[in-house]
Structures are given as structure tokens and as C-alpha cells.
XYZ file of C-alpha atoms in Angstrom:
334
model
C -38.568 24.808 -98.925
C -38.031 25.458 -94.967
C -37.846 29.227 -94.057
C -34.585 30.556 -92.159
C -35.463 30.975 -88.463
C -34.485 34.970 -88.309
C -33.872 36.616 -84.856
C -35.099 39.616 -84.185
C -34.010 41.231 -81.100
C -36.322 42.936 -78.729
C -36.330 47.031 -78.301
C -33.539 48.337 -76.178
C -34.952 48.447 -73.124
C -34.014 52.478 -70.834
C -34.009 52.722 -67.046
C -33.540 56.862 -66.086
C -32.122 56.682 -62.879
C -33.782 59.022 -60.475
C -30.768 61.283 -59.143
C -26.835 61.680 -59.241
C -26.599 60.456 -55.355
C -27.754 56.677 -56.485
C -25.193 56.102 -58.967
C -22.606 55.107 -57.418
C -24.357 53.368 -55.397
C -26.065 51.365 -58.182
C -22.858 50.605 -59.819
C -20.194 50.215 -57.792
C -17.050 51.719 -56.996
C -15.175 51.674 -60.410
C -18.242 49.671 -61.855
C -17.518 47.062 -59.121
C -21.193 45.792 -59.435
C -21.813 46.869 -63.288
C -19.856 44.446 -64.204
C -20.985 42.075 -62.407
C -24.285 41.849 -63.560
C -22.478 41.936 -67.158
C -20.501 38.717 -66.127
C -23.643 37.004 -65.198
C -25.931 38.141 -68.112
C -22.589 37.699 -70.410
C -25.501 37.957 -73.953
C -26.758 41.365 -72.674
C -25.265 44.714 -74.123
C -25.032 47.558 -70.961
C -23.989 51.216 -72.052
C -24.746 54.289 -69.406
C -24.869 57.962 -69.648
C -25.150 60.088 -67.628
C -27.842 59.113 -64.765
C -29.610 56.654 -67.811
C -28.805 53.333 -68.401
C -29.592 51.472 -71.906
C -30.012 47.854 -71.732
C -29.901 45.183 -75.328
C -30.023 42.000 -76.421
C -30.906 38.690 -74.796
C -33.160 39.289 -71.358
C -33.276 43.170 -71.623
C -36.310 43.806 -69.768
C -35.668 41.064 -67.354
C -32.438 42.669 -66.802
C -34.031 46.357 -66.976
C -36.128 45.684 -63.740
C -33.589 43.362 -61.951
C -31.799 47.358 -62.117
C -35.594 49.109 -60.972
C -35.578 46.571 -58.137
C -32.303 47.979 -57.296
C -32.871 51.681 -56.996
C -36.005 50.765 -54.896
C -33.492 48.340 -52.404
C -31.481 52.119 -52.308
C -33.695 54.557 -52.500
C -34.792 53.054 -48.600
C -31.728 53.883 -47.545
C -29.647 50.335 -47.883
C -26.597 50.050 -50.000
C -24.956 47.030 -52.277
C -22.557 45.585 -52.705
C -20.939 42.476 -54.624
C -22.436 39.564 -52.449
C -25.858 41.551 -52.033
C -25.976 41.669 -56.201
C -25.347 38.548 -57.028
C -28.256 37.314 -54.892
C -30.651 40.251 -56.282
C -30.094 38.343 -59.642
C -30.388 35.284 -57.895
C -33.994 36.048 -56.693
C -34.957 37.944 -60.562
C -34.304 33.818 -61.962
C -36.390 32.317 -59.095
C -39.303 35.632 -60.331
C -38.820 36.883 -56.821
C -38.920 40.545 -56.114
C -35.623 41.538 -54.131
C -37.109 45.356 -52.866
C -39.759 43.113 -51.100
C -37.253 40.573 -49.385
C -34.628 43.702 -48.959
C -36.917 46.322 -47.474
C -38.905 44.200 -45.165
C -37.233 45.235 -41.367
C -37.828 42.424 -38.726
C -35.987 44.644 -35.875
C -33.743 47.317 -35.078
C -31.173 45.853 -32.708
C -29.523 48.279 -29.580
C -26.980 49.860 -31.676
C -29.363 51.442 -34.391
C -28.881 48.516 -37.105
C -31.437 47.490 -38.553
C -32.664 43.354 -38.920
C -33.581 42.388 -42.417
C -33.356 38.795 -44.405
C -30.671 39.093 -47.181
C -32.200 36.504 -49.023
C -36.132 35.024 -50.578
C -35.414 31.702 -48.616
C -34.863 33.741 -45.413
C -37.950 36.343 -46.369
C -39.633 32.800 -46.097
C -38.397 31.789 -42.884
C -39.308 34.756 -41.361
C -42.978 35.055 -43.215
C -43.914 31.615 -41.999
C -42.774 32.050 -38.454
C -45.431 34.850 -38.080
C -47.658 33.220 -39.625
C -47.400 29.753 -37.869
C -47.321 27.903 -34.093
C -44.558 25.819 -35.077
C -42.040 26.580 -37.562
C -38.892 23.891 -38.860
C -35.749 25.714 -40.227
C -33.962 22.971 -41.603
C -30.495 24.135 -43.836
C -27.233 24.326 -43.681
C -24.593 26.619 -42.018
C -24.822 30.022 -41.977
C -28.060 30.714 -43.857
C -29.338 32.418 -40.458
C -31.301 30.095 -39.329
C -30.902 30.262 -35.637
C -30.183 34.376 -35.347
C -32.782 35.244 -37.621
C -35.323 33.005 -34.709
C -33.424 35.382 -32.410
C -34.460 38.281 -33.815
C -37.971 37.297 -34.686
C -37.842 36.288 -30.595
C -36.952 39.237 -29.277
C -39.573 41.085 -32.134
C -42.187 39.762 -30.212
C -40.882 40.133 -26.925
C -40.994 43.895 -27.475
C -44.271 44.131 -29.171
C -45.881 42.276 -25.867
C -46.530 39.383 -27.758
C -45.304 37.065 -25.498
C -43.907 37.072 -21.926
C -40.761 35.591 -21.649
C -37.662 33.308 -24.319
C -36.953 30.641 -23.665
C -33.793 29.109 -25.492
C -33.062 25.678 -25.566
C -30.071 23.077 -27.323
C -29.780 19.413 -26.780
C -26.162 19.411 -25.152
C -24.905 16.815 -27.101
C -21.914 17.840 -29.552
C -19.542 15.910 -31.395
C -19.379 12.856 -30.220
C -18.326 14.781 -26.618
C -20.380 14.133 -23.114
C -21.365 16.872 -20.302
C -19.080 14.525 -18.483
C -16.351 15.553 -19.656
C -16.382 19.148 -19.356
C -15.115 20.906 -15.935
C -17.764 23.264 -13.722
C -21.324 22.637 -12.700
C -24.230 21.503 -14.973
C -24.578 25.187 -15.878
C -21.205 25.363 -16.430
C -21.210 22.280 -18.427
C -24.318 23.254 -20.419
C -23.379 27.080 -21.229
C -20.932 26.780 -24.466
C -23.643 24.444 -26.264
C -25.940 27.784 -26.375
C -23.262 30.302 -26.564
C -24.447 31.080 -30.203
C -28.212 31.836 -29.266
C -25.635 34.430 -26.200
C -24.084 35.472 -29.237
C -27.169 36.334 -31.211
C -29.253 37.683 -27.818
C -26.506 39.879 -26.871
C -26.274 41.873 -30.643
C -29.373 42.043 -30.920
C -29.411 43.835 -27.568
C -27.044 46.360 -25.411
C -25.251 44.067 -22.668
C -27.122 45.839 -19.996
C -30.077 44.945 -21.463
C -29.549 41.428 -21.856
C -28.395 41.164 -19.172
C -31.560 42.357 -17.279
C -33.604 39.870 -18.957
C -31.896 37.283 -17.753
C -31.678 38.650 -14.417
C -35.924 39.003 -13.936
C -35.728 35.428 -15.635
C -37.769 36.827 -18.997
C -34.988 35.566 -20.816
C -34.646 31.979 -19.857
C -31.555 29.601 -21.055
C -31.420 26.316 -20.054
C -30.717 22.683 -21.690
C -33.357 20.302 -23.326
C -33.605 18.005 -20.372
C -35.059 20.927 -17.914
C -38.004 21.457 -20.663
C -39.262 17.936 -19.690
C -42.611 18.437 -17.620
C -43.425 21.811 -18.061
C -45.973 23.290 -19.562
C -44.858 26.802 -21.745
C -47.316 28.741 -22.262
C -46.928 32.682 -23.275
C -43.760 31.886 -24.696
C -41.328 32.380 -27.665
C -38.849 28.881 -27.530
C -36.397 28.615 -29.812
C -35.346 24.214 -29.534
C -31.038 25.315 -31.412
C -29.353 22.085 -32.859
C -32.655 20.127 -33.771
C -30.908 17.567 -35.346
C -29.322 15.967 -32.433
C -32.493 15.586 -30.749
C -33.591 11.689 -30.443
C -37.066 11.006 -31.651
C -38.205 10.976 -27.635
C -36.923 14.190 -27.251
C -38.309 15.851 -30.111
C -41.785 14.514 -29.275
C -40.898 15.577 -25.632
C -40.094 19.027 -26.681
C -43.368 20.124 -28.587
C -45.741 18.406 -26.648
C -44.395 21.482 -24.155
C -45.214 23.906 -26.405
C -48.796 25.710 -24.246
C -51.533 28.807 -24.770
C -49.574 31.674 -26.406
C -46.531 30.438 -26.732
C -44.732 30.578 -30.841
C -42.021 27.620 -31.253
C -38.979 27.422 -34.201
C -37.406 24.083 -34.302
C -33.808 24.749 -36.038
C -31.438 22.075 -37.361
C -29.070 20.823 -40.176
C -29.882 16.904 -41.170
C -25.854 17.081 -42.513
C -24.475 17.562 -39.278
C -25.743 14.748 -36.663
C -24.359 14.360 -33.702
C -26.853 12.506 -31.354
C -25.721 8.925 -30.599
C -26.575 6.524 -32.426
C -27.321 8.767 -35.467
C -30.984 8.272 -34.345
C -31.617 11.866 -35.018
C -34.745 13.514 -33.813
C -35.628 15.782 -36.689
C -35.100 12.598 -40.020
C -37.985 12.250 -40.890
C -40.439 14.406 -38.942
C -41.818 16.561 -42.218
C -43.536 13.644 -43.340
C -45.742 12.571 -39.961
C -46.099 16.484 -38.748
C -47.452 17.548 -42.451
C -50.957 19.026 -42.541
C -50.861 20.323 -39.176
C -52.247 23.208 -38.940
C -49.928 26.238 -37.713
C -47.175 23.822 -38.211
C -44.482 24.332 -41.658
C -41.124 23.122 -42.552
C -38.894 25.862 -44.570
C -35.933 24.854 -46.056
C -32.807 26.655 -47.357
C -30.146 25.993 -48.855
C -26.185 27.162 -49.971
C -27.747 30.386 -51.674
C -29.219 30.986 -48.260
C -25.791 30.940 -46.498
C -24.972 34.839 -45.735
C -21.539 34.303 -44.235
C -18.114 34.188 -46.505
C -18.716 33.896 -49.843
C -16.095 30.152 -49.204
C -19.032 29.138 -46.503
C -21.899 28.883 -49.257
C -18.358 27.206 -51.495
C -18.151 24.960 -48.725
C -21.897 23.701 -48.235
C -22.147 23.281 -52.387
C -19.383 20.557 -52.161
C -20.742 18.156 -49.675
C -23.646 18.497 -51.042
C -22.090 17.238 -54.217
C -20.262 14.862 -52.857
C -23.269 13.324 -50.758
C -25.322 13.372 -54.245
C -27.697 15.255 -51.349
C -30.997 16.567 -53.555
C -32.298 20.030 -51.285
C -35.231 21.719 -51.682
C -35.736 24.795 -53.287
C -34.179 27.674 -51.466
C -37.118 29.261 -49.035
C -39.084 25.980 -49.810
C -42.283 25.866 -47.020
C -43.937 23.664 -46.179
C -47.284 23.017 -43.831
C -50.403 24.882 -43.417
C -51.008 28.126 -42.441
């Protein structure tokens, strides 16, 4: 005779929120954030009475830890919105502590705004840059690859870890060639480097950024200008690296000198280089095992632009049948 299986529900989990001032930020306006957590965990029963939150049903302990992590983030002076709570839930599913990600401060901008990673993948990317000489950040649009690299370059400059920042990018976009653009060479190149300019000006006051340009402390140049140089004591960012040729990529990587750090960003789903011979494709297998070099793969879960951008990226990944690595996957020796 087979005995019937008896489901024993675990004891309810109680969370005491330390102070009324945290409750509004924890639950959201008109309990918007609470409803989001309930929607993401339909098997749970959450009730709120005063400063006490009681969780019963499925995954009560994990949801309790979620609230505890959210409280730590709020106590650190940050605010939570629905997008951030959704990312926090994703981190909990991946056994990542959201408070360790969301309270890590990389830099303070000229306006006093703290630059922090918003996802586990972004935190892994920032940690890899700090720990390695060469870091590849590979992922779709909106994952903060370029912005975080520029922020960490500014931080290294302010900490006197490097003496200059070099921003470079291959001048190839969507089949267009430089010769079709008006102006001299720098005028032709400027539109291609504009995203890096924008990130730099967002982090520094306009006058401060211009002074760095005038003194040559920040140099912006097309990738072709790197040939024949040895770059010492520099933080070098190669953006849009999927549009390099294999020869250009090798040339760039062999420019790195003493006391320098390099970050190479790219999205292998947006290759515009003529002939499709990208210097980024297949490079990870070639460089695997090299000390102080790492690859970090960001995915749609690391997109921090408007929600629709993540949905578009996901739709393209489904359409192409791509199997992107997990968010924040890092490979390479330390």
C-alpha cells in the first residue's frame, strides 16, 4: 500500500522593518512594489501589518531574504523602483546578494550622483576590470558596457593609477565609409566616437572634461591611429570591437604597455565590418588561459535602458536561436 504524500507547509517568515520611513520605499507607491513581488511569486502569501511583513506559502524564506536585501539597499540611501526590484528578484534566483551589487559605488559624477552597477552582470564586469589588465565586455545594447568602462577609467585617473585615458573605436558603421562624410579627418571620426564623449561629459563637468582634452589627458582617436604606438600608464577603451578586423584587434592588443589597463567592448550580433571578418568573433578561444585577461558576457538581463530594449534584445536572441552565456559569466585567468 502506497502512503499518500503529505505536503507540510513551512512556518511563516516574519520580517520586522526598522522604521516607518523605510516602509514606503519597500512597498512602493500604492503598494506597487509589493504587488510586483506577489506577481513574481504566485505561490506565496504576503501580509503587512504596521512594520511587520509576514510571508507564508512557497519560497517564504527566499522572499524573506529578498525583503531583507531590499531593506539593506534602502538603508544605504538608495531608492527602489519596479525595474530595480525586478532585477533584484532575478539576482535572488541566481543566488546573488542584491545588496552587494547595488551598494557598490564605482564613482561619483560631477553632479554628486553615484555610479553603481545595477545588475549582477554589471558587477562582475566592474570587478573583472578592477582585477585584470585586459577585460572584454561582450553583450547587447543597453548593458552599460561603454559607460561603465568610461566611469572606471575616470576613477583610475582620479586615483592616479593611470596618467591618461585613451578612447578609440573602429570607424566602420552600417556600411558607411569615412569618405562620404564632410570635413577633415577628426570631423569625420567624431560621430563614431560620440557615445564615448557623451559618457565622459556625463561623468565630469563640461569644463573639467574640456580641460582634460586640452591637456591631452583624455585622447580620443580612431583605431587606425593606434598603429606603431606603445601605450604606457594609460586606461584604454576600445569600443564597438566587433567592427575590428582580426588584424586590427591583434594590433590593438599589442599596443598595451606598462602600467596600462585595457577594456574592449562589443556586441557580436551587430557586426558591420566589411566582409564580416570580425576580430572579436572566436577570440575568446584563442586567448583563453592568459593571465590577467578576462571575458565577461552580459545578456538581456543586464539591459538597464527602457524595458522595451530588453524585450527587443530577447526577441532577436530567440529569432537567431542564439544561446548567450548567463549574465555576468566571466572567463579568463586572474
